[in-house]
């Protein structure tokens, strides 16, 4: 275990903070030996640190999950179940699946971070969420050391939500995640911009490799690369609001984008609301709102977590004032 460790290499916001204690675990056995410390010390488990904002030094133990290994568990004529260690890099897993012709993860290409965090907020992009291909996960209960298997119905997956972010927060450490992937994949190009990119690439009968490439191209064209510009992706969730709220916004903004979300509700695009409120591309010292994607807050270098947090608070209050919609942070704040 190391003491007073800079966390800059372990998260993607590029913020200079320290953890009082830091360690990595590479196996279930190593994790089991850590459990007594986790029961008595404030702790945080991380993968790639791409969904975190540290607003101060962390007065506890940051434990990085480095459990590796990808195994085929079973297969039928149509499907394969693939199990991955929580410490595997997410995009490398997607790339391997695409290369092997296993369909299901291709729309989730180029999402930073590790496999173990993917069920935490039921990661999603371009019309697919991991719940769509999720088979089970194995997690260690911190209080007892027992390994428990969770199937989809146990995880309470929702929009950027799971039971591990709510009811079971800080109670389990995810060690393995298994996915059910198709050997005869049908591609999902329902998200308009994918079709446009495939058209641009002159692809008329897309394979999962084409869809993955289209998603990679789109993401590279509009999202900042954390190795160049500190960020944690979308800082806010897209708000789901009653239709009446949309009707009210429409009286001033006829073309407000919205997507049906069931039971008389609609999903609004948080990035659109922030842009209309005038924040897109605005810089405040070392931090700001990305110029191509208003949903992404960035650290130009030397910014503090408090500055990013205060910026997010300013945005929440302004959007609330202008549209009557309360934005919720997606990034985990420490
Ligand atoms: P971390 O940031 O390390 O951890 C996130 C949370 O999970 C923390 O609360 C942590 O304590 C907990 N955690 C991590 N590992 C474990 C574990 N093994 N057991 C228990 N708890 C754990 N997200 C999307 O959903 N869709 C996107 O399209 C997307 N695009 C992004 C693009 C960019 C440029 C960036 C920077 C981020 C993006 N994200 C996106 C957010 C982020 O990459 C994902 O949420 C990712 O799954 C986080 O993985 P991580 O390993 O970095 O998690
Ligand atoms: P975008 O294409 O500019 O669209 C803006 C928003 O509208 C998206 O957030 C998306 O919601 C919604 N949307 C667009 N088309 C939709 C459709 N056909 N059906 C339902 N909802 C639709 O979005 P973007 O910011 O460039 O991101 C593209 C995708 O990558 C999105 O799925 C987004 O969630 C994901 N992404 C996530 C993060 C993150 O950190 N969480 C970061 C970057 C990108 P949804 O978000 O619900 O899809």
XYZ file of C-alpha atoms and ligand atoms in Angstrom:
435
model
C 0.000 0.000 0.000
C 1.352 3.425 -0.948
C 0.703 6.648 0.949
C -0.006 10.218 -0.275
C -0.229 9.217 -3.922
C -1.036 11.638 -6.760
C -4.255 10.518 -8.460
C -3.530 12.363 -11.683
C -2.577 9.153 -13.550
C -5.651 7.329 -12.244
C -8.495 9.543 -13.416
C -9.267 11.358 -16.677
C -10.056 14.894 -15.463
C -6.325 15.650 -15.123
C -6.829 17.184 -11.671
C -3.955 17.258 -9.202
C -5.291 15.536 -6.064
C -3.859 12.939 -3.714
C -5.192 9.856 -1.961
C -3.940 9.172 1.554
C -3.650 5.487 0.590
C -3.486 3.753 -2.790
C -3.277 0.150 -3.896
C -4.080 -2.144 -6.803
C -5.524 -5.660 -6.705
C -4.998 -8.176 -9.501
C -6.991 -11.171 -8.292
C -9.855 -12.207 -6.027
C -7.282 -13.429 -3.505
C -5.576 -10.023 -3.380
C -8.976 -8.373 -2.997
C -9.902 -10.705 -0.115
C -6.756 -9.657 1.782
C -7.787 -5.999 1.374
C -11.289 -6.456 2.778
C -10.407 -5.911 6.483
C -8.929 -2.515 5.527
C -11.974 -1.645 3.381
C -14.238 -2.383 6.370
C -12.435 0.133 8.590
C -11.158 2.839 6.208
C -13.042 5.156 3.844
C -12.397 3.680 0.398
C -13.119 4.028 -3.253
C -12.703 1.401 -5.961
C -11.782 2.601 -9.420
C -11.192 1.248 -12.891
C -10.091 3.855 -15.427
C -11.270 6.864 -13.389
C -13.241 8.192 -16.390
C -16.450 8.890 -14.496
C -15.046 10.663 -11.443
C -14.416 14.203 -10.281
C -12.247 14.756 -7.211
C -13.036 18.090 -5.555
C -10.472 17.553 -2.784
C -7.750 15.155 -1.695
C -9.194 11.737 -0.898
C -8.731 10.978 2.799
C -8.938 7.217 2.433
C -7.886 4.286 0.254
C -8.252 4.314 -3.515
C -8.147 0.676 -4.667
C -7.709 0.111 -8.392
C -9.316 -3.003 -9.796
C -6.810 -4.708 -12.120
C -8.420 -8.162 -12.402
C -7.796 -9.358 -15.967
C -8.839 -12.310 -18.125
C -11.412 -12.899 -20.843
C -12.965 -16.365 -21.150
C -15.628 -17.999 -23.231
C -18.053 -19.635 -20.797
C -20.443 -21.340 -23.192
C -21.836 -21.205 -26.683
C -24.855 -22.335 -28.625
C -25.377 -22.220 -32.366
C -26.472 -18.598 -32.069
C -24.750 -17.061 -29.064
C -21.637 -17.004 -26.964
C -21.291 -16.055 -23.302
C -18.053 -14.183 -22.707
C -16.795 -13.421 -19.216
C -14.363 -10.572 -18.598
C -12.284 -9.555 -15.611
C -13.361 -6.177 -14.189
C -9.944 -4.629 -14.840
C -9.993 -5.271 -18.589
C -10.051 -2.130 -20.731
C -13.594 -1.648 -22.077
C -12.711 -0.618 -25.613
C -10.171 -3.437 -25.992
C -12.920 -5.905 -25.034
C -15.240 -4.347 -27.636
C -12.489 -4.479 -30.271
C -11.780 -8.179 -29.532
C -15.487 -9.026 -29.811
C -15.814 -7.143 -33.086
C -12.709 -8.918 -34.447
C -14.177 -12.324 -33.497
C -17.525 -11.439 -35.088
C -19.393 -11.444 -31.750
C -22.170 -8.869 -32.022
C -23.707 -6.680 -29.325
C -21.032 -4.316 -28.030
C -20.078 -2.489 -31.250
C -22.244 0.606 -30.597
C -20.370 1.000 -27.297
C -16.974 1.388 -29.002
C -14.397 3.829 -27.633
C -16.017 4.371 -24.229
C -13.107 4.892 -21.822
C -12.674 2.926 -18.611
C -12.819 -0.676 -17.489
C -15.294 -3.526 -17.757
C -16.031 -3.558 -13.990
C -17.549 -0.086 -14.078
C -19.765 -0.786 -17.091
C -22.736 -2.115 -15.070
C -22.389 0.662 -12.460
C -24.218 3.179 -14.635
C -25.421 0.714 -17.285
C -23.183 2.434 -19.835
C -24.915 3.406 -23.012
C -24.314 5.075 -26.341
C -25.804 5.217 -29.832
C -28.958 3.312 -28.973
C -27.427 0.452 -26.942
C -26.962 -0.051 -23.195
C -25.014 -2.868 -21.577
C -28.231 -4.213 -20.088
C -29.078 -5.297 -23.668
C -26.211 -7.827 -23.689
C -25.605 -8.321 -19.981
C -25.671 -11.913 -18.693
C -24.382 -11.697 -15.090
C -21.714 -10.199 -12.881
C -19.823 -11.566 -9.901
C -19.167 -9.175 -7.038
C -17.547 -9.502 -3.624
C -19.659 -8.328 -0.705
C -17.358 -6.155 1.379
C -19.049 -6.914 4.707
C -18.832 -10.725 4.389
C -16.259 -11.463 1.680
C -18.846 -13.631 -0.106
C -18.999 -13.705 -3.882
C -22.490 -13.076 -5.161
C -23.756 -13.509 -8.726
C -26.156 -10.832 -9.988
C -28.310 -11.415 -13.078
C -29.896 -8.534 -15.018
C -33.096 -8.690 -12.967
C -31.045 -8.206 -9.769
C -29.233 -5.092 -11.038
C -32.155 -2.621 -11.370
C -30.635 -1.247 -14.577
C -32.077 2.087 -15.651
C -30.958 5.102 -17.635
C -27.319 5.517 -16.437
C -28.373 3.728 -13.257
C -28.035 0.423 -11.437
C -28.531 -0.958 -7.964
C -24.779 -0.501 -7.370
C -25.197 3.292 -7.622
C -28.213 3.329 -5.308
C -29.359 0.677 -2.819
C -26.092 -1.293 -2.810
C -23.743 1.673 -3.127
C -20.261 0.900 -1.670
C -21.347 -2.601 -0.603
C -19.957 -4.705 -3.472
C -16.862 -4.800 -5.651
C -17.508 -6.064 -9.150
C -14.890 -8.616 -10.220
C -16.255 -10.191 -13.418
C -18.917 -9.306 -15.949
C -20.396 -11.705 -18.516
C -22.050 -10.733 -21.786
C -24.354 -12.691 -24.129
C -23.162 -11.946 -27.657
C -24.604 -12.923 -30.998
C -22.803 -15.147 -33.509
C -25.217 -13.947 -36.230
C -25.418 -10.278 -35.353
C -27.924 -7.841 -36.729
C -26.606 -4.295 -36.578
C -28.340 -1.463 -34.716
C -28.135 1.734 -36.752
C -31.328 3.296 -35.375
C -29.353 6.256 -34.040
C -29.505 8.691 -36.968
C -25.905 9.857 -36.965
C -24.601 6.273 -37.414
C -26.565 5.931 -40.661
C -25.189 9.271 -41.843
C -21.603 8.198 -41.067
C -22.084 4.811 -42.815
C -23.435 6.685 -45.817
C -20.362 8.936 -45.763
C -18.165 5.799 -45.671
C -20.181 4.376 -48.611
C -21.189 1.349 -46.544
C -24.593 0.069 -47.630
C -24.751 -3.335 -45.896
C -22.978 -2.646 -42.598
C -21.261 -5.293 -40.497
C -20.570 -4.896 -36.763
C -17.047 -3.809 -37.745
C -18.507 -1.010 -39.898
C -20.798 0.120 -37.078
C -17.890 0.097 -34.616
C -15.802 2.169 -37.053
C -18.666 4.621 -37.621
C -19.078 5.092 -33.854
C -15.307 5.575 -33.438
C -15.261 8.206 -36.209
C -18.235 10.096 -34.753
C -16.820 10.041 -31.225
C -13.368 11.195 -32.386
C -14.949 14.089 -34.287
C -16.847 15.566 -31.350
C -15.552 14.280 -28.019
C -12.335 15.449 -26.379
C -9.661 12.790 -25.897
C -8.984 12.680 -22.120
C -5.265 12.156 -22.782
C -5.241 15.597 -24.456
C -7.941 17.471 -22.530
C -9.157 16.479 -19.046
C -12.815 15.445 -18.905
C -15.162 12.698 -17.749
C -17.514 12.549 -20.735
C -21.073 13.770 -20.275
C -21.143 15.652 -17.007
C -24.962 15.580 -16.763
C -27.640 13.002 -17.491
C -30.273 13.750 -20.098
C -33.323 14.787 -18.072
C -36.532 12.791 -18.361
C -39.452 15.174 -17.812
C -43.273 15.165 -18.072
C -44.580 16.052 -21.566
C -46.059 19.261 -20.109
C -42.506 20.567 -19.494
C -41.632 19.929 -23.145
C -44.824 21.722 -24.283
C -43.842 24.758 -22.235
C -40.291 24.868 -23.686
C -41.783 24.478 -27.194
C -43.666 27.755 -26.852
C -40.282 29.545 -27.047
C -38.154 26.889 -28.819
C -40.195 25.186 -31.503
C -37.403 22.760 -32.454
C -36.400 21.498 -28.995
C -35.173 17.876 -29.496
C -37.011 15.263 -27.439
C -37.376 11.493 -27.357
C -40.343 9.524 -25.951
C -39.432 7.974 -22.580
C -42.723 6.229 -21.720
C -45.615 6.971 -19.371
C -46.204 10.551 -20.477
C -42.526 11.515 -20.182
C -39.873 12.599 -22.676
C -36.082 12.652 -22.638
C -34.553 16.052 -23.385
C -30.959 16.496 -24.589
C -29.073 18.118 -21.691
C -26.385 19.283 -24.138
C -29.006 21.196 -26.154
C -30.406 22.915 -23.044
C -26.878 23.940 -21.941
C -26.043 25.194 -25.432
C -29.266 27.225 -25.696
C -28.526 28.709 -22.280
C -25.309 30.066 -23.817
C -22.656 27.942 -22.063
C -21.178 25.997 -25.008
C -17.475 26.776 -25.528
C -17.348 29.148 -22.533
C -14.058 29.126 -20.644
C -13.589 30.195 -17.015
C -9.875 30.234 -16.246
C -8.579 26.683 -16.443
C -11.972 24.989 -16.809
C -14.851 25.306 -19.232
C -17.598 23.818 -21.379
C -16.306 21.953 -24.421
C -16.666 23.864 -27.671
C -18.080 20.930 -29.666
C -20.193 19.211 -26.994
C -21.851 21.314 -24.271
C -22.475 18.244 -22.122
C -18.748 17.814 -21.507
C -16.943 19.969 -18.923
C -13.196 20.189 -19.445
C -10.012 20.978 -17.560
C -7.614 22.870 -19.849
C -4.777 22.167 -17.381
C -4.237 23.261 -13.800
C -7.970 23.432 -13.017
C -9.286 22.178 -9.683
C -12.177 19.826 -9.048
C -13.879 22.591 -7.067
C -13.733 24.879 -10.129
C -15.327 22.187 -12.304
C -17.948 21.490 -9.654
C -18.789 25.200 -9.265
C -19.105 25.506 -13.040
C -21.523 22.559 -13.065
C -23.545 24.215 -10.290
C -23.753 27.459 -12.295
C -25.028 25.503 -15.301
C -27.620 23.611 -13.235
C -28.988 26.854 -11.757
C -29.075 28.662 -15.111
C -30.798 25.786 -16.959
C -33.298 25.512 -14.104
C -33.988 29.246 -14.337
C -34.311 29.314 -18.141
C -36.130 26.028 -18.807
C -37.558 24.866 -15.467
C -35.533 21.628 -15.811
C -33.176 20.379 -13.098
C -30.057 18.729 -14.507
C -28.547 15.877 -12.522
C -24.814 15.159 -12.527
C -23.814 11.858 -14.108
C -20.180 12.019 -13.000
C -19.419 10.655 -9.507
C -18.248 13.496 -7.247
C -15.746 12.950 -4.409
P -14.385 4.763 -12.812
O -14.485 6.195 -13.176
O -13.086 4.253 -12.330
O -15.518 4.448 -11.724
C -16.839 4.884 -11.934
C -17.709 4.451 -10.729
O -17.771 3.036 -10.659
C -17.125 4.897 -9.383
O -18.227 5.128 -8.523
C -16.347 3.682 -8.919
O -16.208 3.639 -7.504
C -17.218 2.544 -9.425
N -16.457 1.344 -9.794
C -15.498 1.237 -10.741
N -15.095 -0.040 -10.849
C -15.799 -0.743 -9.927
C -15.828 -2.117 -9.551
N -15.061 -3.041 -10.140
N -16.680 -2.492 -8.562
C -17.478 -1.578 -7.952
N -17.491 -0.272 -8.261
C -16.674 0.129 -9.249
N -20.305 6.605 -20.302
C -21.367 6.079 -20.947
O -22.238 5.461 -20.314
N -21.494 6.215 -22.286
C -20.598 6.859 -23.051
O -20.758 6.934 -24.258
C -19.475 7.452 -22.395
N -18.569 8.159 -23.104
C -17.520 8.750 -22.458
C -16.608 9.484 -23.215
C -15.530 10.106 -22.596
C -14.550 10.912 -23.428
C -15.337 9.948 -21.201
C -14.141 10.561 -20.521
C -16.249 9.214 -20.442
C -17.352 8.609 -21.066
N -18.307 7.863 -20.349
C -19.366 7.290 -20.994
C -18.183 7.727 -18.890
C -17.256 6.559 -18.443
O -16.256 6.303 -19.399
C -18.042 5.262 -18.203
O -19.027 5.469 -17.225
C -17.130 4.102 -17.784
O -17.866 2.924 -17.654
C -16.390 4.369 -16.487
O -15.421 3.349 -16.334
P -14.180 3.535 -15.387
O -13.493 2.226 -15.285
O -13.356 4.674 -15.812
O -14.923 3.865 -14.006
P -26.128 13.419 -29.759
O -26.052 12.436 -30.882
O -25.702 14.833 -29.982
O -27.626 13.424 -29.203
C -27.975 14.241 -28.095
C -28.817 13.425 -27.127
O -30.029 13.070 -27.747
C -28.117 12.176 -26.732
O -27.626 12.352 -25.456
C -29.141 11.065 -26.881
O -29.533 10.480 -25.658
C -30.337 11.727 -27.503
N -30.615 11.020 -28.790
C -30.120 11.316 -30.009
N -30.636 10.485 -30.926
C -31.455 9.646 -30.278
C -32.284 8.568 -30.678
N -32.369 8.188 -31.947
N -32.997 7.924 -29.731
C -32.920 8.295 -28.450
N -32.147 9.296 -27.998
C -31.435 9.979 -28.898
O -25.342 12.833 -28.499
P -23.805 12.845 -28.157
O -23.608 13.671 -26.967
O -22.966 13.081 -29.375
O -23.574 11.351 -27.703
C -23.780 10.273 -28.598
C -24.031 9.014 -27.799
O -22.897 8.706 -26.994
C -25.213 9.142 -26.839
O -25.885 7.914 -26.774
C -24.572 9.479 -25.531
O -25.299 8.995 -24.404
C -23.233 8.734 -25.629
N -22.190 9.455 -24.876
C -22.212 9.350 -23.530
C -21.240 9.981 -22.775
C -21.222 9.818 -21.288
O -20.244 10.202 -20.666
N -22.243 9.272 -20.702
C -20.252 10.744 -23.390
C -20.290 10.854 -24.770
C -21.257 10.193 -25.525
P -28.763 9.213 -24.984
O -27.609 9.829 -24.273
O -29.785 8.692 -24.071
O -28.362 8.256 -26.062
